[in-house]
Amino acid sequence: NQGTFEYEFLKDLPVSEERKYKLEGYLFPDTYLLYEGVTAHEIIDKMLQRFDEIYTQQMRTAVAESGYTLDEIVTMASIIEAEIQVPEERKIAAGVIRNRLNAGMKLQMDATVLYAQGVTKEDVLYSDLEYDSPYNTYQVDGLPIGPISNPGAAALEAAIYPDENNYMYYVLEAQGSGNHIYTETYEEFLQAKENYKASKE
């Protein structure tokens, strides 16, 4: 949080006391060859350098034309990274996030609640949704205050090039499965949610 890193993509990074980790979202997850005695600053720099390589000129242009800042896109990508396991679903989920933002709906993404609390678990309880945090998208409007994970290339790509769909909701198909059911209406969502609950019994 205290280090100084000179990268073009970091120059407009929002500064806020409420952001947990200044560089969350930009420390690119990859395999790195490190030597003994390497410093934390050098490791962070390596990860930021990798982000800079992955974030192509074509992507930069698409972000500039999207109406969102890079930080907002990385935040969307971080939610996709945390919530979506099935590769083919990433762009669909990115479409849902955009649709909800465009409709002025709260995102209500479970992964943001867990990040806000600093916990990992399969089921989010109603009491968790009340957790007061600028990261909790059940409480705040729009995106959380910053990224909630460090997204890989696929999640970043999905956030930049989302699927154009009419889906507004998604829910896990069954307990233990990684895939989701996507729905356009709240009624369909409630039915899918009931099916998920039934799969746990």
Backbone as CSV, one residue per row, in Angstrom:
resi,resn,N_x,N_y,N_z,CA_x,CA_y,CA_z,C_x,C_y,C_z
1,ASN,0.812,-1.221,0.000,0.000,0.000,0.000,0.848,1.276,0.000
2,GLN,2.086,1.172,0.471,2.938,2.366,0.556,3.886,2.513,-0.641
3,GLY,4.076,1.435,-1.402,5.060,1.471,-2.491,4.686,2.417,-3.621
4,THR,5.694,2.851,-4.364,5.467,3.706,-5.528,5.808,2.920,-6.779
5,PHE,4.865,2.869,-7.702,5.058,2.114,-8.941,4.619,2.977,-10.116
6,GLU,5.536,3.163,-11.038,5.293,4.067,-12.160,4.748,3.318,-13.378
7,TYR,3.452,3.146,-13.416,2.818,2.526,-14.583,1.684,3.423,-15.053
8,GLU,1.572,3.575,-16.352,0.539,4.421,-16.956,-0.859,4.014,-16.466
9,PHE,-1.115,2.691,-16.401,-2.462,2.231,-16.043,-2.816,2.495,-14.574
10,LEU,-1.823,2.863,-13.758,-2.088,3.147,-12.344,-2.273,4.635,-12.057
11,LYS,-2.017,5.472,-13.061,-1.982,6.911,-12.770,-3.340,7.493,-12.353
12,ASP,-4.442,6.884,-12.822,-5.769,7.396,-12.442,-6.440,6.544,-11.364
13,LEU,-5.642,5.737,-10.680,-6.188,4.863,-9.639,-6.822,5.715,-8.534
14,PRO,-8.103,5.471,-8.209,-8.740,6.270,-7.150,-8.012,6.112,-5.822
15,VAL,-7.887,7.194,-5.119,-7.240,7.147,-3.804,-8.332,7.257,-2.750
16,SER,-8.430,6.228,-1.915,-9.440,6.243,-0.851,-8.954,5.418,0.331
17,GLU,-9.190,5.946,1.500,-8.836,5.244,2.734,-9.637,3.953,2.876
18,GLU,-10.801,3.923,2.211,-11.709,2.785,2.371,-11.335,1.583,1.490
19,ARG,-10.425,1.810,0.543,-9.982,0.680,-0.282,-9.038,-0.176,0.542
20,LYS,-9.303,-1.475,0.594,-8.494,-2.370,1.440,-7.033,-2.390,1.007
21,TYR,-6.818,-2.673,-0.279,-5.453,-2.783,-0.799,-5.368,-1.982,-2.084
22,LYS,-4.461,-1.026,-2.093,-4.351,-0.098,-3.216,-4.224,-0.805,-4.571
23,LEU,-3.446,-1.888,-4.620,-3.151,-2.538,-5.899,-3.998,-3.786,-6.169
24,GLU,-4.991,-4.038,-5.319,-5.889,-5.183,-5.565,-6.471,-5.048,-6.979
25,GLY,-6.429,-6.155,-7.726,-6.963,-6.144,-9.090,-5.893,-6.028,-10.159
26,TYR,-4.735,-5.486,-9.762,-3.676,-5.214,-10.754,-2.455,-6.127,-10.599
27,LEU,-2.437,-6.933,-9.532,-1.323,-7.861,-9.315,-1.638,-9.128,-10.108
28,PHE,-1.090,-9.203,-11.305,-1.556,-10.218,-12.247,-1.204,-11.632,-11.800
29,PRO,-2.235,-12.521,-11.706,-1.979,-13.903,-11.284,-1.326,-14.714,-12.397
30,ASP,-0.135,-15.189,-12.166,0.616,-15.937,-13.173,1.706,-16.740,-12.465
31,THR,2.495,-17.486,-13.238,3.643,-18.200,-12.674,4.866,-17.318,-12.877
32,TYR,5.578,-17.047,-11.801,6.746,-16.171,-11.863,7.994,-16.896,-11.384
33,LEU,9.091,-16.655,-12.059,10.379,-17.200,-11.645,11.044,-16.156,-10.761
34,LEU,11.260,-16.494,-9.513,11.837,-15.546,-8.566,13.165,-16.074,-8.028
35,TYR,14.067,-15.174,-7.736,15.355,-15.588,-7.182,15.392,-15.322,-5.679
36,GLU,16.256,-16.027,-5.003,16.396,-15.870,-3.554,16.814,-14.434,-3.237
37,GLY,16.183,-13.885,-2.208,16.540,-12.526,-1.806,15.723,-11.446,-2.493
38,VAL,14.773,-11.858,-3.351,13.944,-10.872,-4.050,13.099,-10.108,-3.024
39,THR,12.889,-8.828,-3.253,12.131,-8.010,-2.295,10.645,-8.012,-2.662
40,ALA,9.824,-7.653,-1.688,8.370,-7.558,-1.923,8.097,-6.554,-3.044
41,HIS,8.833,-5.453,-3.036,8.650,-4.407,-4.052,8.940,-4.965,-5.453
42,GLU,9.983,-5.771,-5.564,10.346,-6.347,-6.868,9.296,-7.358,-7.352
43,ILE,8.741,-8.129,-6.421,7.694,-9.094,-6.787,6.447,-8.353,-7.279
44,ILE,6.062,-7.329,-6.544,4.894,-6.527,-6.936,5.134,-5.908,-8.303
45,ASP,6.339,-5.390,-8.511,6.678,-4.756,-9.786,6.571,-5.763,-10.939
46,LYS,7.015,-6.983,-10.698,6.935,-8.060,-11.702,5.480,-8.334,-12.077
47,MET,4.613,-8.371,-11.072,3.190,-8.651,-11.290,2.506,-7.501,-12.038
48,LEU,2.890,-6.278,-11.708,2.336,-5.112,-12.396,2.833,-5.056,-13.848
49,GLN,4.072,-5.429,-14.037,4.673,-5.474,-15.383,3.901,-6.472,-16.255
50,ARG,3.520,-7.604,-15.636,2.760,-8.635,-16.364,1.373,-8.112,-16.727
51,PHE,0.745,-7.367,-15.815,-0.554,-6.750,-16.122,-0.402,-5.829,-17.330
52,ASP,0.662,-5.049,-17.321,0.922,-4.095,-18.405,1.075,-4.819,-19.750
53,GLU,1.667,-6.007,-19.731,1.847,-6.808,-20.961,0.516,-7.383,-21.448
54,ILE,-0.279,-7.904,-20.507,-1.566,-8.529,-20.838,-2.586,-7.493,-21.320
55,TYR,-2.522,-6.304,-20.741,-3.454,-5.219,-21.060,-3.023,-4.555,-22.369
56,THR,-3.452,-5.130,-23.468,-3.000,-4.723,-24.804,-3.548,-3.355,-25.230
57,GLN,-2.976,-2.833,-26.296,-3.434,-1.554,-26.833,-4.896,-1.647,-27.282
58,GLN,-5.249,-2.790,-27.870,-6.629,-3.015,-28.304,-7.590,-2.953,-27.110
59,MET,-7.169,-3.561,-25.994,-7.982,-3.518,-24.768,-8.097,-2.089,-24.244
60,ARG,-6.985,-1.367,-24.268,-6.974,0.018,-23.776,-7.962,0.878,-24.565
61,THR,-7.979,0.670,-25.885,-8.895,1.418,-26.746,-10.339,1.064,-26.416
62,ALA,-10.610,-0.240,-26.231,-11.974,-0.692,-25.906,-12.443,-0.115,-24.573
63,VAL,-11.545,-0.055,-23.592,-11.896,0.515,-22.279,-12.195,2.007,-22.431
64,ALA,-11.359,2.699,-23.197,-11.547,4.145,-23.402,-12.898,4.434,-24.063
65,GLU,-13.365,3.500,-24.896,-14.636,3.695,-25.613,-15.840,3.149,-24.836
66,SER,-15.589,2.481,-23.721,-16.661,1.773,-23.012,-17.546,2.663,-22.141
67,GLY,-17.022,3.831,-21.780,-17.768,4.682,-20.856,-17.435,4.390,-19.397
68,TYR,-16.561,3.386,-19.194,-16.109,3.042,-17.839,-14.623,3.332,-17.712
69,THR,-14.169,3.556,-16.477,-12.740,3.736,-16.244,-12.087,2.349,-16.196
70,LEU,-10.779,2.297,-16.319,-10.075,1.017,-16.197,-10.357,0.410,-14.828
71,ASP,-10.362,1.220,-13.786,-10.586,0.698,-12.443,-11.966,0.050,-12.316
72,GLU,-12.962,0.643,-12.960,-14.312,0.055,-12.947,-14.323,-1.271,-13.701
73,ILE,-13.616,-1.320,-14.829,-13.535,-2.559,-15.621,-12.811,-3.652,-14.826
74,VAL,-11.709,-3.281,-14.182,-10.940,-4.256,-13.374,-11.799,-4.735,-12.195
75,THR,-12.601,-3.845,-11.638,-13.502,-4.231,-10.547,-14.533,-5.239,-11.049
76,MET,-15.109,-4.998,-12.230,-16.046,-5.968,-12.828,-15.335,-7.304,-13.056
77,ALA,-14.127,-7.241,-13.606,-13.351,-8.462,-13.877,-13.065,-9.228,-12.592
78,SER,-12.825,-8.490,-11.508,-12.517,-9.138,-10.223,-13.732,-9.882,-9.676
79,ILE,-14.929,-9.355,-9.932,-16.161,-10.028,-9.503,-16.353,-11.297,-10.329
80,ILE,-16.114,-11.187,-11.635,-16.226,-12.347,-12.533,-15.233,-13.431,-12.102
81,GLU,-14.005,-13.020,-11.801,-12.965,-13.956,-11.355,-13.406,-14.696,-10.093
82,ALA,-14.017,-13.954,-9.171,-14.407,-14.534,-7.881,-15.685,-15.376,-7.965
83,GLU,-16.578,-15.040,-8.889,-17.895,-15.697,-8.925,-18.020,-16.814,-9.963
84,ILE,-17.283,-16.711,-11.067,-17.524,-17.603,-12.209,-16.385,-18.598,-12.414
85,GLN,-16.726,-19.885,-12.385,-15.720,-20.939,-12.568,-15.689,-21.481,-13.996
86,VAL,-16.849,-21.494,-14.658,-16.949,-22.082,-16.002,-16.500,-21.045,-17.039
87,PRO,-15.425,-21.341,-17.802,-14.876,-20.361,-18.754,-15.905,-19.743,-19.709
88,GLU,-16.830,-20.562,-20.226,-17.811,-20.068,-21.201,-18.809,-19.085,-20.587
89,GLU,-18.868,-19.047,-19.269,-19.857,-18.176,-18.609,-19.347,-16.765,-18.320
90,ARG,-18.040,-16.575,-18.427,-17.476,-15.295,-17.973,-18.083,-14.089,-18.708
91,LYS,-18.165,-14.185,-20.026,-18.693,-13.048,-20.795,-20.193,-12.870,-20.571
92,ILE,-20.898,-13.990,-20.311,-22.347,-13.907,-20.018,-22.540,-13.142,-18.713
93,ALA,-21.765,-13.517,-17.683,-21.851,-12.852,-16.374,-21.464,-11.381,-16.484
94,ALA,-20.481,-11.090,-17.341,-20.082,-9.689,-17.559,-21.258,-8.903,-18.137
95,GLY,-22.022,-9.560,-19.007,-23.220,-8.929,-19.572,-24.247,-8.635,-18.496
96,VAL,-24.405,-9.571,-17.552,-25.352,-9.377,-16.442,-24.933,-8.168,-15.603
97,ILE,-23.653,-8.076,-15.303,-23.151,-6.941,-14.507,-23.449,-5.623,-15.214
98,ARG,-23.145,-5.559,-16.506,-23.423,-4.330,-17.277,-24.925,-4.030,-17.294
99,ASN,-25.744,-5.071,-17.498,-27.202,-4.877,-17.551,-27.737,-4.315,-16.247
100,ARG,-27.234,-4.838,-15.135,-27.707,-4.370,-13.827,-27.256,-2.931,-13.567
101,LEU,-26.017,-2.628,-13.943,-25.522,-1.255,-13.778,-26.345,-0.285,-14.629
102,ASN,-26.620,-0.681,-15.873,-27.388,0.181,-16.785,-28.818,0.397,-16.300
103,ALA,-29.362,-0.619,-15.611,-30.743,-0.526,-15.113,-30.821,0.182,-13.760
104,GLY,-29.652,0.515,-13.192,-29.625,1.178,-11.887,-29.975,0.241,-10.736
105,MET,-29.819,-1.075,-10.983,-30.092,-2.070,-9.935,-28.837,-2.281,-9.091
106,LYS,-29.021,-2.652,-7.837,-27.859,-3.052,-7.033,-27.296,-4.340,-7.628
107,LEU,-25.980,-4.497,-7.603,-25.373,-5.688,-8.194,-25.692,-6.953,-7.399
108,GLN,-25.689,-6.828,-6.068,-26.022,-7.955,-5.186,-25.228,-9.222,-5.534
109,MET,-23.924,-9.073,-5.569,-23.032,-10.195,-5.873,-22.445,-10.748,-4.570
110,ASP,-22.660,-12.045,-4.340,-22.241,-12.663,-3.079,-20.750,-12.521,-2.801
111,ALA,-19.935,-12.613,-3.855,-18.478,-12.555,-3.673,-18.042,-11.234,-3.037
112,THR,-18.794,-10.162,-3.282,-18.426,-8.857,-2.702,-18.692,-8.836,-1.200
113,VAL,-19.732,-9.555,-0.777,-20.073,-9.638,0.650,-18.971,-10.394,1.392
114,LEU,-18.543,-11.503,0.791,-17.497,-12.329,1.415,-16.177,-11.563,1.486
115,TYR,-15.848,-10.840,0.415,-14.606,-10.052,0.402,-14.672,-8.972,1.490
116,ALA,-15.818,-8.321,1.598,-15.988,-7.258,2.601,-15.705,-7.790,4.001
117,GLN,-16.135,-9.053,4.244,-15.962,-9.656,5.571,-14.628,-10.378,5.731
118,GLY,-13.936,-10.589,4.613,-12.658,-11.287,4.673,-12.812,-12.763,4.967
119,VAL,-13.918,-13.376,4.460,-14.165,-14.798,4.695,-14.424,-15.534,3.375
120,THR,-14.306,-16.858,3.419,-14.621,-17.701,2.268,-15.585,-18.778,2.725
121,LYS,-16.727,-18.879,2.079,-17.694,-19.948,2.392,-18.648,-20.099,1.222
122,GLU,-19.329,-21.243,1.172,-20.194,-21.508,0.015,-21.511,-20.746,0.083
123,ASP,-22.118,-20.698,1.254,-23.426,-20.058,1.380,-23.344,-18.727,2.109
124,VAL,-23.935,-17.718,1.485,-24.018,-16.394,2.096,-25.374,-16.310,2.793
125,LEU,-25.362,-15.920,4.064,-26.595,-15.849,4.855,-27.223,-14.455,4.754
126,TYR,-28.515,-14.381,5.066,-29.186,-13.075,5.030,-28.503,-12.086,5.965
127,SER,-28.001,-12.584,7.094,-27.320,-11.696,8.050,-26.037,-11.110,7.445
128,ASP,-25.381,-11.881,6.540,-24.167,-11.392,5.876,-24.467,-10.179,4.996
129,LEU,-25.651,-10.173,4.395,-26.012,-9.122,3.436,-26.107,-7.751,4.099
130,GLU,-26.278,-7.767,5.433,-26.397,-6.507,6.179,-25.033,-5.898,6.503
131,TYR,-23.973,-6.642,6.207,-22.625,-6.195,6.589,-22.307,-4.835,5.965
132,ASP,-21.961,-3.891,6.803,-21.746,-2.513,6.352,-20.341,-2.343,5.792
133,SER,-20.245,-2.177,4.485,-18.940,-2.018,3.840,-19.126,-1.418,2.443
134,PRO,-18.196,-0.569,2.009,-18.285,-0.023,0.643,-18.029,-1.087,-0.421
135,TYR,-17.669,-2.314,0.012,-17.481,-3.423,-0.931,-18.745,-4.268,-1.073
136,ASN,-19.684,-4.130,-0.134,-20.882,-4.972,-0.133,-21.909,-4.439,-1.138
137,THR,-22.065,-5.136,-2.273,-22.957,-4.647,-3.334,-24.435,-4.914,-3.039
138,TYR,-24.729,-5.497,-1.886,-26.121,-5.562,-1.433,-26.475,-4.248,-0.730
139,GLN,-25.447,-3.516,-0.301,-25.652,-2.266,0.432,-25.413,-1.027,-0.432
140,VAL,-24.365,-1.083,-1.269,-24.003,0.102,-2.054,-24.603,0.040,-3.457
141,ASP,-24.814,1.191,-4.034,-25.273,1.249,-5.425,-24.069,1.107,-6.345
142,GLY,-24.278,0.476,-7.483,-23.204,0.361,-8.468,-22.120,-0.612,-8.035
143,LEU,-20.924,-0.338,-8.500,-19.786,-1.222,-8.227,-19.257,-1.037,-6.810
144,PRO,-18.576,-2.042,-6.271,-17.912,-1.845,-4.974,-16.819,-0.796,-5.116
145,ILE,-16.253,-0.371,-4.026,-15.279,0.727,-4.039,-13.997,0.382,-4.787
146,GLY,-13.752,-0.912,-4.988,-12.557,-1.335,-5.726,-12.635,-2.819,-6.023
147,PRO,-11.636,-3.355,-6.723,-11.608,-4.782,-7.056,-11.622,-5.668,-5.811
148,ILE,-12.164,-6.886,-5.979,-12.269,-7.824,-4.850,-11.383,-9.057,-5.061
149,SER,-10.600,-9.060,-6.132,-9.658,-10.149,-6.405,-8.706,-9.647,-7.483
150,ASN,-7.735,-10.464,-7.822,-6.838,-10.117,-8.924,-7.222,-10.976,-10.129
151,PRO,-7.970,-10.393,-11.080,-8.470,-11.185,-12.199,-7.385,-11.617,-13.179
152,GLY,-7.583,-12.802,-13.768,-6.703,-13.285,-14.819,-7.125,-12.721,-16.159
153,ALA,-6.440,-13.152,-17.214,-6.681,-12.611,-18.559,-8.112,-12.850,-19.028
154,ALA,-8.654,-14.043,-18.764,-10.004,-14.380,-19.254,-11.070,-13.494,-18.623
155,ALA,-10.959,-13.244,-17.320,-11.942,-12.401,-16.625,-11.820,-10.952,-17.084
156,LEU,-10.586,-10.498,-17.277,-10.350,-9.127,-17.744,-10.947,-8.946,-19.145
157,GLU,-10.715,-9.923,-19.986,-11.254,-9.896,-21.348,-12.782,-9.876,-21.333
158,ALA,-13.365,-10.689,-20.468,-14.828,-10.750,-20.368,-15.409,-9.399,-19.955
159,ALA,-14.753,-8.735,-19.006,-15.235,-7.429,-18.532,-15.120,-6.363,-19.620
160,ILE,-14.095,-6.479,-20.452,-13.890,-5.496,-21.529,-14.808,-5.778,-22.714
161,TYR,-14.985,-7.071,-23.017,-15.821,-7.472,-24.162,-16.976,-8.359,-23.680
162,PRO,-17.953,-7.795,-22.955,-19.034,-8.620,-22.406,-19.984,-9.124,-23.488
163,ASP,-20.667,-10.207,-23.149,-21.706,-10.739,-24.020,-22.884,-9.763,-23.973
164,GLU,-23.483,-9.490,-25.124,-24.675,-8.635,-25.126,-25.884,-9.544,-24.954
165,ASN,-26.493,-9.494,-23.791,-27.649,-10.346,-23.505,-28.653,-9.546,-22.681
166,ASN,-29.775,-10.184,-22.380,-30.820,-9.524,-21.581,-30.936,-10.111,-20.180
167,TYR,-29.937,-10.892,-19.788,-29.979,-11.524,-18.466,-29.761,-10.492,-17.359
168,MET,-30.550,-10.628,-16.303,-30.422,-9.726,-15.151,-30.018,-10.455,-13.875
169,TYR,-30.110,-11.793,-13.907,-29.864,-12.594,-12.701,-29.100,-13.861,-13.052
170,TYR,-28.390,-14.387,-12.067,-27.864,-15.747,-12.202,-27.740,-16.389,-10.828
171,VAL,-27.833,-17.714,-10.835,-27.752,-18.477,-9.588,-27.126,-19.828,-9.921
172,LEU,-26.397,-20.384,-8.970,-25.799,-21.706,-9.195,-26.889,-22.717,-9.530
173,GLU,-26.605,-23.592,-10.475,-27.616,-24.582,-10.885,-27.905,-25.584,-9.779
174,ALA,-26.847,-26.066,-9.138,-27.014,-27.048,-8.060,-25.825,-26.957,-7.109
175,GLN,-26.018,-27.423,-5.895,-24.927,-27.394,-4.923,-23.759,-28.239,-5.441
176,GLY,-22.576,-27.686,-5.346,-21.389,-28.409,-5.788,-21.086,-28.263,-7.268
177,SER,-22.032,-27.664,-8.013,-21.773,-27.465,-9.445,-21.161,-26.086,-9.633
178,GLY,-20.382,-25.933,-10.668,-19.761,-24.627,-10.900,-20.561,-23.768,-11.857
179,ASN,-21.546,-24.379,-12.547,-22.258,-23.604,-13.571,-23.514,-22.929,-13.018
180,HIS,-23.910,-21.863,-13.703,-25.036,-21.045,-13.270,-26.200,-21.116,-14.251
181,ILE,-27.372,-20.800,-13.737,-28.559,-20.602,-14.566,-28.727,-19.084,-14.696
182,TYR,-28.885,-18.600,-15.925,-29.040,-17.165,-16.185,-30.488,-16.884,-16.559
183,THR,-31.073,-15.847,-15.976,-32.481,-15.553,-16.255,-32.686,-14.065,-16.549
184,GLU,-33.753,-13.800,-17.304,-34.086,-12.416,-17.645,-35.054,-11.815,-16.630
185,THR,-35.924,-12.678,-16.054,-36.932,-12.157,-15.122,-36.672,-12.625,-13.692
186,TYR,-37.229,-11.868,-12.760,-37.071,-12.187,-11.345,-37.797,-13.490,-11.006
187,GLU,-38.931,-13.721,-11.670,-39.707,-14.948,-11.435,-38.883,-16.179,-11.815
188,GLU,-38.228,-16.112,-12.976,-37.372,-17.225,-13.426,-36.211,-17.431,-12.455
189,PHE,-35.687,-16.314,-11.967,-34.584,-16.376,-11.004,-35.022,-17.081,-9.725
190,LEU,-36.216,-16.715,-9.222,-36.717,-17.331,-7.986,-36.907,-18.837,-8.162
191,GLN,-37.390,-19.240,-9.347,-37.576,-20.662,-9.625,-36.226,-21.387,-9.620
192,ALA,-35.223,-20.765,-10.274,-33.874,-21.350,-10.338,-33.265,-21.426,-8.938
193,LYS,-33.583,-20.422,-8.119,-33.071,-20.384,-6.743,-33.685,-21.528,-5.924
194,GLU,-34.981,-21.768,-6.130,-35.664,-22.881,-5.441,-35.053,-24.220,-5.853
195,ASN,-34.742,-24.352,-7.139,-34.127,-25.583,-7.645,-32.754,-25.801,-7.008
196,TYR,-32.027,-24.695,-6.826,-30.712,-24.790,-6.174,-30.880,-25.263,-4.728
197,LYS,-31.831,-24.651,-4.033,-32.086,-25.024,-2.630,-32.460,-26.510,-2.538
198,ALA,-33.294,-26.963,-3.479,-33.742,-28.371,-3.485,-32.565,-29.321,-3.710
199,SER,-31.558,-28.848,-4.449,-30.384,-29.709,-4.742,-29.540,-29.958,-3.500
200,LYS,-29.741,-29.129,-2.461,-28.950,-29.255,-1.234,-29.576,-30.249,-0.253
201,GLU,-30.843,-30.593,-0.518,-31.565,-31.446,0.449,-31.261,-32.929,0.221
